Tab-separated table of C-alpha atoms in Angstrom:
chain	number	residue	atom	x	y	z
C	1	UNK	CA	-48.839	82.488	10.338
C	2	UNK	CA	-45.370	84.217	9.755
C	3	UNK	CA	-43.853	84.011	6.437
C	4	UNK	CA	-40.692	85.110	5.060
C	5	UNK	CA	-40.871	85.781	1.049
C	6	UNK	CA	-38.254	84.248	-0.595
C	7	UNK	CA	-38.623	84.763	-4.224
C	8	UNK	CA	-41.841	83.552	-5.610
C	9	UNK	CA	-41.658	81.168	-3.179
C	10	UNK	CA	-43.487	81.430	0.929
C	11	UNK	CA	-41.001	80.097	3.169
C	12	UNK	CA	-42.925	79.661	6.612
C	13	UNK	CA	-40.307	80.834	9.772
C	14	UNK	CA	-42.309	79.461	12.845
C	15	UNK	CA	-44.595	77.109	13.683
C	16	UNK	CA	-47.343	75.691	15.917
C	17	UNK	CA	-47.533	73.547	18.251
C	18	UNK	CA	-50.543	71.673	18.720
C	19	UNK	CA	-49.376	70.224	21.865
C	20	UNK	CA	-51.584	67.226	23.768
C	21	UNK	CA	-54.684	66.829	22.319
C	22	UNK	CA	-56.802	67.100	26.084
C	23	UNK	CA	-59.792	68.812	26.716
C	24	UNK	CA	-59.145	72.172	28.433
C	25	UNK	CA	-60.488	71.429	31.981
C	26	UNK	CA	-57.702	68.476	31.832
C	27	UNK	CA	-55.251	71.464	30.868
C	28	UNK	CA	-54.183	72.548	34.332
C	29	UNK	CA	-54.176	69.168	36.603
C	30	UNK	CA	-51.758	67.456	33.364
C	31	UNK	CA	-49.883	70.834	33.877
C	32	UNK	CA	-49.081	70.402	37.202
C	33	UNK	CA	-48.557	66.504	36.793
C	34	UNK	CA	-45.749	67.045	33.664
C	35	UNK	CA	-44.002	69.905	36.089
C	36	UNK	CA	-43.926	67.118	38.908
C	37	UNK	CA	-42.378	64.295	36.485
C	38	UNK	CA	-39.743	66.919	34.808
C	39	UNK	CA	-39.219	68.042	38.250
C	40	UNK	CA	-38.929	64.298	39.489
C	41	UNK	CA	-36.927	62.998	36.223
C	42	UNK	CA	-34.293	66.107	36.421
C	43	UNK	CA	-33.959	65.896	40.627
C	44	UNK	CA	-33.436	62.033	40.479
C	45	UNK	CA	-30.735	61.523	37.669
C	46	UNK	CA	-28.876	64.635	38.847
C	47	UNK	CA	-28.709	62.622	42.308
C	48	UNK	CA	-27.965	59.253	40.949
C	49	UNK	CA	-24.733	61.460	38.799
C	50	UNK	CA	-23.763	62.997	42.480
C	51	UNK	CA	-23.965	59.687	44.120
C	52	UNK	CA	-21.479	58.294	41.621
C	53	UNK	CA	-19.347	61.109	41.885
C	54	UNK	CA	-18.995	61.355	45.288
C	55	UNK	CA	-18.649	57.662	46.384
C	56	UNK	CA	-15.473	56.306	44.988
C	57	UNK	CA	-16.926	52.380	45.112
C	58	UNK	CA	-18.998	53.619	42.408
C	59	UNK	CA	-16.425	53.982	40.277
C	60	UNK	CA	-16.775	51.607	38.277
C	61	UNK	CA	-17.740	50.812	34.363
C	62	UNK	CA	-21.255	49.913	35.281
C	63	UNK	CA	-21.776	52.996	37.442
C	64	UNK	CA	-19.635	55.381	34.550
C	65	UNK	CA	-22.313	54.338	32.043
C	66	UNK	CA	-25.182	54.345	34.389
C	67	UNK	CA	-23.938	58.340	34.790
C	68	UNK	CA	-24.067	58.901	31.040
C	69	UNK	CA	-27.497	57.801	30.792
C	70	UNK	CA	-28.940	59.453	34.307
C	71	UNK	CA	-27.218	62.566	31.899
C	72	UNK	CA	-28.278	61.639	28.621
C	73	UNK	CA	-32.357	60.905	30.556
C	74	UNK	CA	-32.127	64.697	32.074
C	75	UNK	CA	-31.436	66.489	28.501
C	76	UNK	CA	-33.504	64.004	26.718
C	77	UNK	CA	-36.667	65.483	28.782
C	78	UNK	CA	-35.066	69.075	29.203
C	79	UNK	CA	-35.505	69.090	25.367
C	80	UNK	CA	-39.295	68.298	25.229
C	81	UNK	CA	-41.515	69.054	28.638
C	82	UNK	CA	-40.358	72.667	29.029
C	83	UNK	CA	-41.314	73.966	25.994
C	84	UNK	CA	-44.077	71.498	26.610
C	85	UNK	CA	-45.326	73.130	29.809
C	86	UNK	CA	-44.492	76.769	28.784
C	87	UNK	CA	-46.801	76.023	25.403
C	88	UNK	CA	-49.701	74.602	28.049
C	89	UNK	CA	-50.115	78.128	29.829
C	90	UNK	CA	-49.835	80.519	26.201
C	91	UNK	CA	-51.966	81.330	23.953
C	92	UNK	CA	-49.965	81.122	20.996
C	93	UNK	CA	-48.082	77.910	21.117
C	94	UNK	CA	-45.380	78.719	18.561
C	95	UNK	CA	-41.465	77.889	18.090
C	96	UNK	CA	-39.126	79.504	15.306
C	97	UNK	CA	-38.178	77.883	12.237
C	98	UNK	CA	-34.291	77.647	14.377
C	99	UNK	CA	-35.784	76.711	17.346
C	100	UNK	CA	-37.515	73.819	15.815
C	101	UNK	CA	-34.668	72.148	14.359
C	102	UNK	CA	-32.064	72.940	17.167
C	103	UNK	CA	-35.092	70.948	19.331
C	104	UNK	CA	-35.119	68.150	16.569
C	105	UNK	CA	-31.567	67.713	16.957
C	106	UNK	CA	-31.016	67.645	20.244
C	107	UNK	CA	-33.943	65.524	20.578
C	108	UNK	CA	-32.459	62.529	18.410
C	109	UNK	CA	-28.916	63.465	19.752
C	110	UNK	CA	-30.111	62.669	23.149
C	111	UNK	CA	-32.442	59.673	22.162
C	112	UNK	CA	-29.437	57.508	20.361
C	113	UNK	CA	-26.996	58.155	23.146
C	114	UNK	CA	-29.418	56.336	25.086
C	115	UNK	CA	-30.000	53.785	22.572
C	116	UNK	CA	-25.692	53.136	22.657
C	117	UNK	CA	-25.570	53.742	26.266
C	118	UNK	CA	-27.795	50.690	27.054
C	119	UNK	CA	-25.718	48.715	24.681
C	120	UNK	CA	-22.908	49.538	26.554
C	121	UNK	CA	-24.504	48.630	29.510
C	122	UNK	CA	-25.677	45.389	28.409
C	123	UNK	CA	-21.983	44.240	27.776
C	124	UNK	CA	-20.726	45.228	30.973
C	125	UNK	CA	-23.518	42.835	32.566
C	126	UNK	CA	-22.364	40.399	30.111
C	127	UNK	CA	-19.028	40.083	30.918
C	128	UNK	CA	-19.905	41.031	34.665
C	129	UNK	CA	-21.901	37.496	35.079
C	130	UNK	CA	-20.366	35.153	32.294
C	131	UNK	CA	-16.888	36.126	32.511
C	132	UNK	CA	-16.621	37.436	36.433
C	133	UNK	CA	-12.623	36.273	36.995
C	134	UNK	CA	-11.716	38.475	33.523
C	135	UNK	CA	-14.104	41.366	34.002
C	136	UNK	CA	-11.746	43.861	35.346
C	137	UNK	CA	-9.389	43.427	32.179
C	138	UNK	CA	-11.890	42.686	29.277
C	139	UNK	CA	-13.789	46.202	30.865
C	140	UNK	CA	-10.619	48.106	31.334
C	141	UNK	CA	-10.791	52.038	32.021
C	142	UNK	CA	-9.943	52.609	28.460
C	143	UNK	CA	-11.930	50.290	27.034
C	144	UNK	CA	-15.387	52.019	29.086
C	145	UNK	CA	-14.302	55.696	28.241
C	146	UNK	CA	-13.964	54.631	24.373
C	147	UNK	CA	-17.254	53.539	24.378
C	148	UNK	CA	-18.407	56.278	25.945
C	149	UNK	CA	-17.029	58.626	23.837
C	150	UNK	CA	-18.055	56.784	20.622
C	151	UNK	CA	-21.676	56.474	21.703
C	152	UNK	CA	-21.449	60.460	22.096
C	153	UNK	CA	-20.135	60.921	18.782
C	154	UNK	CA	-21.883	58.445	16.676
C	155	UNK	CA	-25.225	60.275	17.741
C	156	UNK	CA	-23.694	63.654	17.259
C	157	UNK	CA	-23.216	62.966	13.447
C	158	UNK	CA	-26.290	60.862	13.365
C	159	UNK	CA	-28.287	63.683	14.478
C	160	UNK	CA	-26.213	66.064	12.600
C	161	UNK	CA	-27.167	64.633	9.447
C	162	UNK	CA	-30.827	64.791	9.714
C	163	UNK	CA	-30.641	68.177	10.964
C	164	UNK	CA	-29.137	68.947	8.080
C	165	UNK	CA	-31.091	67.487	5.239
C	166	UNK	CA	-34.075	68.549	7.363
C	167	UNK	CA	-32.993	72.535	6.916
C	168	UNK	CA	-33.050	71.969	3.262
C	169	UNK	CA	-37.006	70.852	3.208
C	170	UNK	CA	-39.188	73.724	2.226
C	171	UNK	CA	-42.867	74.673	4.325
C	172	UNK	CA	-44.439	76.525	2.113
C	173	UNK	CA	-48.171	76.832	3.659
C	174	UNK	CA	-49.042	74.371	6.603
C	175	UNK	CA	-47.235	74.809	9.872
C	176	UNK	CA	-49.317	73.245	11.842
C	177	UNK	CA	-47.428	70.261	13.782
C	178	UNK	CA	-49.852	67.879	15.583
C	179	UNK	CA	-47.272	67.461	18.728
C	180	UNK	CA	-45.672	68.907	21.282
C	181	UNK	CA	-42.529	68.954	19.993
C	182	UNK	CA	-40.683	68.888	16.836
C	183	UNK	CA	-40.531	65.269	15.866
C	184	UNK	CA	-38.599	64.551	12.483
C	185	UNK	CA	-41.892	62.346	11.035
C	186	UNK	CA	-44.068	65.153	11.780
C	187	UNK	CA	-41.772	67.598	9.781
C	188	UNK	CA	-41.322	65.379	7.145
C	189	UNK	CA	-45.583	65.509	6.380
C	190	UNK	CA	-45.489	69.275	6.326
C	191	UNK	CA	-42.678	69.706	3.789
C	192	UNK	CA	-43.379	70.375	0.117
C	193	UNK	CA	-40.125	69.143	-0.742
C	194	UNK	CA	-38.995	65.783	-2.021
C	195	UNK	CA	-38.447	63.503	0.853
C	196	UNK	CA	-37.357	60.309	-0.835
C	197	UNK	CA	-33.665	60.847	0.132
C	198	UNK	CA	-34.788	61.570	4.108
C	199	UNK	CA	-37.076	58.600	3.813
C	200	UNK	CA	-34.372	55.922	3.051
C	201	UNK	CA	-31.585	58.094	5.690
C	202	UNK	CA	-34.190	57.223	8.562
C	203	UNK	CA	-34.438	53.520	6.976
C	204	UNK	CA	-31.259	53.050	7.351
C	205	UNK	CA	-29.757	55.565	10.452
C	206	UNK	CA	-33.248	53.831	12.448
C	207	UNK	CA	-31.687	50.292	11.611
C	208	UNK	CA	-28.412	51.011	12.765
C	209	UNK	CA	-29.797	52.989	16.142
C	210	UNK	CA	-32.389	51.331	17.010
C	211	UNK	CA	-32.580	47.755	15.479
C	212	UNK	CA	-29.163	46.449	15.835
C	213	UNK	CA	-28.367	47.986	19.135
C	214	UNK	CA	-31.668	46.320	20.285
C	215	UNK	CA	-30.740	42.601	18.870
C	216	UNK	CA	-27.186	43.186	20.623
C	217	UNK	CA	-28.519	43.682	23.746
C	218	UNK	CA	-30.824	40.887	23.238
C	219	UNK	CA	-27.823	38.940	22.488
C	220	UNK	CA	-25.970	39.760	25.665
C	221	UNK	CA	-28.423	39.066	28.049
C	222	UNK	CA	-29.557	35.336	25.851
C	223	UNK	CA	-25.857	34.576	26.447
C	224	UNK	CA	-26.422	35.605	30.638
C	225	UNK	CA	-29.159	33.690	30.401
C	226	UNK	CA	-27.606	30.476	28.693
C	227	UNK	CA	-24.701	30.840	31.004
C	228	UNK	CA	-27.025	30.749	34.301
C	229	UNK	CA	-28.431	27.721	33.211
C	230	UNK	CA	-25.777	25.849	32.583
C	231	UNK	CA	-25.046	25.895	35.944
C	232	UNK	CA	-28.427	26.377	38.314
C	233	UNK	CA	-28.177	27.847	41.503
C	234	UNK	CA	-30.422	29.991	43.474
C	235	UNK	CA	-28.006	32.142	44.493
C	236	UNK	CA	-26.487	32.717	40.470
C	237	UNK	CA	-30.068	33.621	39.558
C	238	UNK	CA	-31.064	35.344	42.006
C	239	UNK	CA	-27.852	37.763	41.593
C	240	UNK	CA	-28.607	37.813	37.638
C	241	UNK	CA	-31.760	38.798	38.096
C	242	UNK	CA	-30.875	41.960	40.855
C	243	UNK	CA	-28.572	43.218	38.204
C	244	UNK	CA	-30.092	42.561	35.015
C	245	UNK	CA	-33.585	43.277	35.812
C	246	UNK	CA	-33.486	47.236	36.567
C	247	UNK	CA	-31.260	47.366	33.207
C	248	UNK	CA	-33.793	44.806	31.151
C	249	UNK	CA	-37.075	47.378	32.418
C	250	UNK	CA	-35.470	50.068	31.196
C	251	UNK	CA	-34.928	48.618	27.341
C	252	UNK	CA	-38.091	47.430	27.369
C	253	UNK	CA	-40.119	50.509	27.712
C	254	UNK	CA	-37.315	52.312	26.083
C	255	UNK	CA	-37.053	50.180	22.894
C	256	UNK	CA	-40.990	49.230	23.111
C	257	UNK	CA	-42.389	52.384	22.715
C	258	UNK	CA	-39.928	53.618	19.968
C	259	UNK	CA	-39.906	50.757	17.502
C	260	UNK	CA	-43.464	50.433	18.037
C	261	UNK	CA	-43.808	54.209	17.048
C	262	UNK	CA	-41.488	54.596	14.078
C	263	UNK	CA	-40.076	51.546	12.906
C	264	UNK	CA	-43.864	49.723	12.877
C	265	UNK	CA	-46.220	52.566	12.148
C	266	UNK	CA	-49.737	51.796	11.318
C	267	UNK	CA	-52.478	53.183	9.337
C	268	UNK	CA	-54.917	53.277	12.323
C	269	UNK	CA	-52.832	55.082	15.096
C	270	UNK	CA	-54.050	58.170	16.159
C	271	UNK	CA	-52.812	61.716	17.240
C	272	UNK	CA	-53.593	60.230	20.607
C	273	UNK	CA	-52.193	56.942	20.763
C	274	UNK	CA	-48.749	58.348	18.605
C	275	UNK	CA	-48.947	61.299	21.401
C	276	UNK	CA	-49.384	58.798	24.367
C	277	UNK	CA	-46.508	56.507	23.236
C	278	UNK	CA	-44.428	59.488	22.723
C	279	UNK	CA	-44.691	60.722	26.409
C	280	UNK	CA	-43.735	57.454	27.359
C	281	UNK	CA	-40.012	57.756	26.534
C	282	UNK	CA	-39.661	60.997	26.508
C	283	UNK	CA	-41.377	61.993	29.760
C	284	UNK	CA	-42.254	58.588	31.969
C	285	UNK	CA	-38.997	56.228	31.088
C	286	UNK	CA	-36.643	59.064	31.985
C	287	UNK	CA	-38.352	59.891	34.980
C	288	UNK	CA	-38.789	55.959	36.009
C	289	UNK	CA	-34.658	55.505	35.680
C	290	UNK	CA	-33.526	56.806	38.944
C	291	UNK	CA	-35.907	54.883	40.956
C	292	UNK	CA	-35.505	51.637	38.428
C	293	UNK	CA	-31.537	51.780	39.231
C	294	UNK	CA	-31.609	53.352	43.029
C	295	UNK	CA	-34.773	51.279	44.801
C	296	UNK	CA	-33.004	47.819	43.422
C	297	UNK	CA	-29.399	48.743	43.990
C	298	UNK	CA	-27.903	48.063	47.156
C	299	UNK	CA	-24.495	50.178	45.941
C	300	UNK	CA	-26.531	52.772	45.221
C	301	UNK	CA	-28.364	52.862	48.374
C	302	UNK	CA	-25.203	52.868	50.902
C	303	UNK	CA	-24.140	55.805	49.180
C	304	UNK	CA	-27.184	57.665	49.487
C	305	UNK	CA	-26.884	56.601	53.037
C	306	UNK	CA	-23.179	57.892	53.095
C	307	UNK	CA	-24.810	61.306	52.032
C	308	UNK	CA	-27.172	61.703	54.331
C	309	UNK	CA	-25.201	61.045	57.486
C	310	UNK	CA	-22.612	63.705	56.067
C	311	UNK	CA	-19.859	61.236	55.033
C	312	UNK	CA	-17.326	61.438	52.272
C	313	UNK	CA	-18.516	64.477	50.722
C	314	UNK	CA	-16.134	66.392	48.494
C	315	UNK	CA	-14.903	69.650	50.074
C	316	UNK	CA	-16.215	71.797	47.075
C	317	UNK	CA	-19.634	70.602	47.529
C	318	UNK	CA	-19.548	71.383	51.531
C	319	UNK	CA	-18.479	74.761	51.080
């Protein structure tokens, strides 16, 4: 364990990673299974970002936010799985005291931008199916780029702020951390600081990211559903359901897995089952976007189709 002496007081500067708790003939096959899901997750969303750029019927509010979170899903892994993959083949599974916290932050940086991406989204569906004659002027160009921007910095203060009550913690002796990455909780139980004021930041911050973005977009889509019944027609639902359904997958595992994991902990989960729920929005939901948005999306299809014949492409990217 390295220590720095500050004082009379240890100050640890690194710690461990325990990574995934598997048995060691597991290590290899789960090696080469995370490579080919980073691999996937990175691959798809930077294709879903070029098909958006490139086709210019894509340019629209749905498809700018849809961009911002095929972005927001390759970082959000980038700052996890390779670390994750590169601790799986050493010996020493360590990160600096630095490297820890930059990974924290970016971490929740890239996890709320999700979280106000898919609000975002959720209104523009809103308006898109109860208010189709008005959408173009209630989701103006300048109303989707404010949004945009104030989903980026409301999560860069967010994370910001935990980042920085988090470097005043001490870790005096343990620096062990049962994950495979530098979750907040996890720091939080090695510190032998006082973490009462950290403690009622996440109360609140996880209310406010999590919780009420999660009841607004369960708002907008009990108002798409109210307004589809009101008037029945095959045709209304079936169109509801082709739009809102990728977008309504995606909050659910999203959402799921997160409140389930911080917001209702319980005495009895494990290292495991916290471990397992953890990969599944950091590594599987990222991964699952492209195809959740691309397989059902008939925009998104022709203009993979464009691509592939050759058509439309920017000069920059043929040269």
């Amino acid at each position: 364990m390295t220590c720095l002496l500050v004082g009379n007081q240890t100050i640890i500067s690194e710690f461990i990673l325990l990574g995934l708790p598997i048995q060691a003939e597991l290590k290899n096959p789960l090696y080469a299974l995370f490579l080919a899901m980073y691999l996937t997750t990175v691959l798809g969303n930077m294709l879903i970002i070029l098909l958006i750029y490139v086709d210019s019927h894509l340019h629209t509010p749905m498809y700018l936010f849809l961009s911002n979170l095929s972005f927001s899903d390759m970082c959000f892994s980038s700052v996890t799985i390779p670390k994750l993959l590169v601790n799986m083949q050493s010996k020493k599974p360590t990160i600096p005291y630095i490297g820890c916290l930059t990974q924290m932050y970016f971490f929740l940086f890239f996890g709320d931008l999700e979280s106000f991406l898919l609000v975002a989204m959720a209104y523009d569906r809103y308006v898109a199916i109860c208010y189709p004659l008005h959408y173009t002027v209630k989701m103006s160009p300048k109303l989707c780029s404010s949004l945009v921007v104030l989903s980026w910095v409301l999560t860069t203060f967010h994370a910001l702020m935990h980042t920085l009550l988090t470097s005043q913690l001490s870790f005096c002796t343990n620096n062990i951390i049962p994950h495979f990455f530098c979750d907040l909780s996890a720091l939080l139980k090695l510190t032998c600081s006082d973490i009462h004021i950290n403690e009622i930041m996440i109360f609140i911050s996880g209310g406010l990211v999590l919780i009420v973005p999660f009841l607004l977009i369960v708002a907008s889509y009990a108002c798409i559903l109210s307004s589809i019944l009101r008037v029945p027609s095959v045709r209304g639902i079936r169109k509801a359901f082709s739009t809102c359904g990728s977008h309504l997958s995606v909050v659910s595992l999203f959402y799921g897995t997160i409140i389930g994991l911080y917001l209702c902990p319980s005495a009895n989960n494990s290292t495991i089952k916290e471990t397992v729920m953890s990969i599944m929005y950091t590594v599987v939901t990222p991964m699952l976007n492209p195809f959740i948005y691309s397989l059902r999306n008939q925009d998104m299809k022709g203009a993979f189709k464009k691509i592939l014949e050759g058509r439309k492409l920017p000069l920059s990217l043929v040269l």
